[in-house]
Amino acid sequence: MLAATSEDERLRGPDPAAAGTETPTGTDPAAGAGAEPDVHTMTRITLRPIASPMPLGFFTVAISSVVTSSLQLGLIDSANRQAVALTVFSAFVLQLLVSILAFGARDVIAATLMGGFAGAWLANGLVTSADAHGGAQVLGVLNLVFTVFAALMASVARPKKVLWLLLLIAVPRYFVAGVYGLSGVAWLGHAAGALGMLLGAVAMYAAYALMLEELRGREALWIGRSGHVRDAMHGRLADQLSRLEQQAGVRRTL
């Protein structure tokens, strides 16, 4: 009996548990050699820190708003509309870049807003430079639709107070500009220009405040973050990475 037992053990080979053999990491010992690997221990998600593109985005909004508002207020002669349109075209390029970088930084609010501004600048620049027939009415409709876009963005941007304030000014500015494009009433154009100047001033402040924050590593001027946005700036690394597996670019579907 003992000899048979010894022969069976010789044929089976040594017991991994008795011999101290380690089970390969990522496999289930109970499932055998053909078990599926543990994806959690095998997966690595790499994040790439970048400089914030938002100061560039806000500076672009400020400069372009001042240029277009100067035309609406009569500070730039209407005969120079094409020059203004070509100037605004650069805003499309810069804000598209900001939008792409913001998507990479996982900030969907900033990325969507900057992408929306980029599209609006492109449409305004192309229609104005080509002096297309019915361009004023078409841009009026575009501005009214952009008003709805800005209002929806404001509804989700409240934790970012300075951005929220900018959107609160953008809503009436684009609404008045839309009505002006459809009606052609002169004083509405002047009102849109004045609101555009105010929008430019707030955007300039936001850009400078965010740039100082990036340089000093702390809030130097009022930005007004609250809730999860403030936690993102002052929380721990573990808080930044929570539920990362459910975020776009990691999960299988958008």
Coordinates of C-alpha atoms in Angstrom, one line a residue:
M1 CA 0.0 0.0 0.0
L2 CA 2.8 2.4 0.9
A3 CA 4.7 1.5 -2.3
A4 CA 1.6 2.2 -4.4
T5 CA 1.1 5.5 -2.8
S6 CA 4.7 6.5 -3.4
E7 CA 4.4 5.4 -7.1
D8 CA 1.2 7.6 -7.5
E9 CA 3.0 10.5 -6.0
R10 CA 6.0 10.0 -8.3
L11 CA 3.7 10.0 -11.4
R12 CA 1.7 13.1 -10.3
G13 CA 4.8 15.1 -9.5
P14 CA 5.5 17.4 -6.6
D15 CA 2.6 19.3 -4.9
P16 CA 3.0 23.0 -5.7
A17 CA 1.6 24.0 -2.3
A18 CA 3.9 21.6 -0.4
A19 CA 6.9 22.6 -2.4
G20 CA 6.3 26.3 -1.8
T21 CA 5.7 27.0 -5.5
E22 CA 4.0 30.4 -6.0
T23 CA 0.9 30.7 -8.2
P24 CA 1.5 33.2 -11.1
T25 CA 0.1 36.6 -10.4
G26 CA -3.2 37.4 -12.1
T27 CA -4.5 33.8 -12.3
D28 CA -7.1 32.0 -10.2
P29 CA -5.5 29.0 -8.4
A30 CA -8.9 27.2 -8.2
A31 CA -9.5 27.5 -12.0
G32 CA -6.3 25.8 -13.1
A33 CA -3.7 26.7 -15.7
G34 CA -6.2 27.9 -18.3
A35 CA -7.8 30.6 -16.1
E36 CA -8.3 34.2 -17.5
P37 CA -5.8 36.7 -16.1
D38 CA -7.0 39.3 -13.6
V39 CA -7.3 42.5 -15.7
H40 CA -7.2 44.8 -12.7
T41 CA -3.6 43.7 -11.8
M42 CA -2.5 43.8 -15.4
T43 CA -4.0 47.2 -16.5
R44 CA -2.1 50.4 -16.3
I45 CA -3.7 53.8 -17.1
T46 CA -1.2 56.6 -17.9
L47 CA -2.1 60.2 -17.4
R48 CA 0.0 63.0 -19.0
P49 CA 0.1 66.3 -17.1
I50 CA -0.2 69.4 -19.3
A51 CA -0.2 73.1 -18.8
S52 CA -3.7 74.5 -18.5
P53 CA -4.9 75.8 -21.9
M54 CA -7.7 77.9 -20.4
P55 CA -5.8 81.2 -20.1
L56 CA -5.2 81.1 -23.8
G57 CA -8.9 80.3 -24.4
F58 CA -10.1 83.2 -22.3
F59 CA -7.6 85.7 -23.7
T60 CA -8.8 84.7 -27.2
V61 CA -12.4 85.2 -26.2
A62 CA -11.5 88.6 -24.8
I63 CA -9.5 89.9 -27.8
S64 CA -12.0 88.6 -30.4
S65 CA -15.0 90.0 -28.5
V66 CA -13.3 93.5 -28.3
V67 CA -12.6 93.5 -32.0
T68 CA -16.1 92.4 -33.1
S69 CA -17.7 94.7 -30.6
S70 CA -15.7 97.6 -31.9
L71 CA -17.3 97.0 -35.3
Q72 CA -20.8 96.9 -33.8
L73 CA -20.2 100.1 -31.8
G74 CA -18.9 101.9 -34.8
L75 CA -15.3 102.3 -33.5
I76 CA -14.2 100.4 -36.6
D77 CA -15.8 101.5 -39.8
S78 CA -18.2 99.1 -41.4
A79 CA -16.1 99.2 -44.6
N80 CA -13.5 97.2 -42.7
R81 CA -15.7 94.2 -42.0
Q82 CA -13.6 91.8 -44.0
A83 CA -10.5 92.8 -42.0
V84 CA -12.4 92.1 -38.8
A85 CA -13.5 88.8 -40.2
L86 CA -9.9 87.7 -41.0
T87 CA -8.8 88.8 -37.6
V88 CA -11.5 86.7 -35.9
F89 CA -10.5 83.6 -38.0
S90 CA -7.3 83.3 -35.8
A91 CA -9.6 82.9 -32.8
F92 CA -11.1 79.8 -34.4
V93 CA -7.7 78.2 -34.7
L94 CA -6.6 79.1 -31.1
Q95 CA -9.8 78.0 -29.5
L96 CA -10.0 74.8 -31.4
L97 CA -6.5 74.0 -30.0
V98 CA -7.7 74.9 -26.5
S99 CA -10.7 72.6 -26.9
I100 CA -8.6 69.7 -28.0
L101 CA -6.2 70.2 -25.1
A102 CA -9.1 70.5 -22.6
F103 CA -10.6 67.2 -23.9
G104 CA -7.2 65.6 -23.2
A105 CA -7.2 67.1 -19.7
R106 CA -10.6 65.4 -19.1
D107 CA -12.5 68.7 -18.6
V108 CA -15.6 68.3 -20.8
I109 CA -17.2 71.6 -19.8
A110 CA -14.2 73.7 -20.8
A111 CA -13.6 71.6 -23.9
T112 CA -17.2 71.9 -25.1
L113 CA -17.4 75.6 -24.4
M114 CA -14.1 76.4 -26.2
G115 CA -15.1 74.2 -29.1
G116 CA -18.4 76.0 -29.3
F117 CA -16.7 79.4 -29.4
A118 CA -14.3 78.1 -32.0
G119 CA -17.2 77.1 -34.3
A120 CA -19.0 80.4 -33.8
W121 CA -15.8 82.4 -34.6
L122 CA -15.3 80.4 -37.8
A123 CA -18.9 80.9 -39.0
N124 CA -18.8 84.6 -38.3
G125 CA -15.4 85.0 -40.0
L126 CA -16.4 83.1 -43.1
V127 CA -19.8 84.7 -43.6
T128 CA -18.5 88.2 -42.9
S129 CA -15.4 87.9 -45.1
A130 CA -17.4 86.5 -48.0
D131 CA -20.1 89.1 -47.6
A132 CA -22.6 86.3 -48.3
H133 CA -26.1 87.1 -49.3
G134 CA -28.4 87.1 -46.2
G135 CA -25.4 86.7 -44.0
A136 CA -26.7 89.0 -41.3
Q137 CA -29.9 87.0 -40.9
V138 CA -28.1 83.7 -40.9
L139 CA -25.6 84.9 -38.3
G140 CA -28.6 86.2 -36.3
V141 CA -30.1 82.7 -36.1
L142 CA -26.6 81.3 -35.3
N143 CA -26.3 83.8 -32.4
L144 CA -29.7 82.9 -31.0
V145 CA -28.9 79.2 -31.1
F146 CA -25.5 80.0 -29.4
T147 CA -27.5 81.8 -26.7
V148 CA -29.3 78.6 -25.9
F149 CA -25.9 76.8 -25.9
A150 CA -24.4 79.3 -23.5
A151 CA -27.4 79.1 -21.2
L152 CA -27.1 75.3 -21.1
M153 CA -23.4 75.6 -20.4
A154 CA -24.0 78.1 -17.6
S155 CA -26.4 75.6 -16.0
V156 CA -23.6 73.1 -15.4
A157 CA -20.7 75.6 -14.9
R158 CA -21.8 77.1 -11.6
P159 CA -19.0 75.4 -9.6
K160 CA -16.6 77.4 -11.7
K161 CA -17.8 80.9 -10.7
V162 CA -15.6 83.0 -13.1
L163 CA -16.6 80.8 -16.0
W164 CA -20.3 81.0 -14.9
L165 CA -20.1 84.8 -14.7
L166 CA -18.7 84.9 -18.2
L167 CA -21.5 82.8 -19.5
L168 CA -24.1 84.9 -17.7
I169 CA -22.8 87.8 -19.8
A170 CA -22.5 85.8 -23.0
V171 CA -26.2 84.8 -22.9
P172 CA -27.6 88.4 -23.3
R173 CA -24.8 89.4 -25.5
Y174 CA -25.5 86.7 -28.1
F175 CA -29.2 87.1 -27.7
V176 CA -29.1 90.8 -28.5
A177 CA -26.7 90.2 -31.3
G178 CA -29.1 87.6 -32.7
V179 CA -32.1 89.9 -32.6
Y180 CA -30.0 92.6 -34.2
G181 CA -29.0 90.4 -37.1
L182 CA -32.6 89.5 -37.8
S183 CA -34.1 93.0 -37.3
G184 CA -31.2 95.3 -38.2
V185 CA -32.2 97.8 -35.5
A186 CA -29.2 100.0 -35.0
W187 CA -29.4 100.4 -31.2
L188 CA -29.5 96.7 -30.7
G189 CA -26.2 96.5 -32.5
H190 CA -24.8 99.1 -30.1
A191 CA -26.2 97.2 -27.1
A192 CA -24.6 93.9 -28.4
G193 CA -21.3 95.7 -28.8
A194 CA -21.4 97.1 -25.3
L195 CA -22.2 93.7 -23.9
G196 CA -19.3 92.3 -26.0
M197 CA -16.9 94.7 -24.4
L198 CA -18.1 93.6 -21.0
L199 CA -17.7 90.0 -22.0
G200 CA -14.1 90.8 -23.2
A201 CA -13.3 92.4 -19.8
V202 CA -14.5 89.4 -17.8
A203 CA -12.7 87.0 -20.1
M204 CA -9.5 89.0 -19.8
Y205 CA -9.8 88.9 -16.0
A206 CA -10.5 85.1 -16.0
A207 CA -7.4 84.5 -18.2
Y208 CA -5.1 86.5 -16.0
A209 CA -6.4 85.0 -12.8
L210 CA -6.0 81.4 -14.1
M211 CA -2.5 82.2 -15.5
L212 CA -1.4 83.6 -12.1
E213 CA -2.8 80.5 -10.4
E214 CA -0.8 78.2 -12.7
L215 CA 2.4 80.2 -12.1
R216 CA 2.1 80.5 -8.3
G217 CA 0.5 77.2 -7.6
R218 CA -2.3 78.8 -5.6
E219 CA -5.3 81.1 -6.2
A220 CA -3.9 84.6 -6.5
L221 CA -7.1 86.3 -7.7
W222 CA -10.7 85.3 -7.1
I223 CA -11.8 82.4 -9.3
G224 CA -14.6 81.1 -7.2
R225 CA -14.3 77.4 -7.4
S226 CA -16.7 75.3 -5.3
G227 CA -17.9 71.8 -4.8
H228 CA -16.1 69.1 -6.8
V229 CA -14.2 71.7 -8.8
R230 CA -12.6 73.0 -5.6
D231 CA -11.9 69.4 -4.5
A232 CA -10.2 68.7 -7.8
M233 CA -7.8 71.6 -7.1
H234 CA -7.1 70.8 -3.5
G235 CA -7.9 67.1 -3.1
R236 CA -5.6 64.1 -2.9
L237 CA -4.3 62.2 -5.9
A238 CA -6.6 59.3 -5.0
D239 CA -9.6 61.6 -5.3
Q240 CA -8.5 62.6 -8.8
L241 CA -8.3 59.0 -9.9
S242 CA -11.5 57.7 -8.4
R243 CA -13.8 56.0 -10.9
L244 CA -11.2 56.5 -13.6
E245 CA -12.2 53.3 -15.3
Q246 CA -15.7 54.8 -16.0
Q247 CA -14.3 57.9 -17.8
A248 CA -14.2 58.5 -21.6
G249 CA -11.1 57.1 -23.2
V250 CA -10.9 54.2 -20.7
R251 CA -14.4 52.8 -21.0
R252 CA -15.3 51.0 -24.2
T253 CA -18.1 53.4 -25.3
L254 CA -18.8 57.1 -25.1

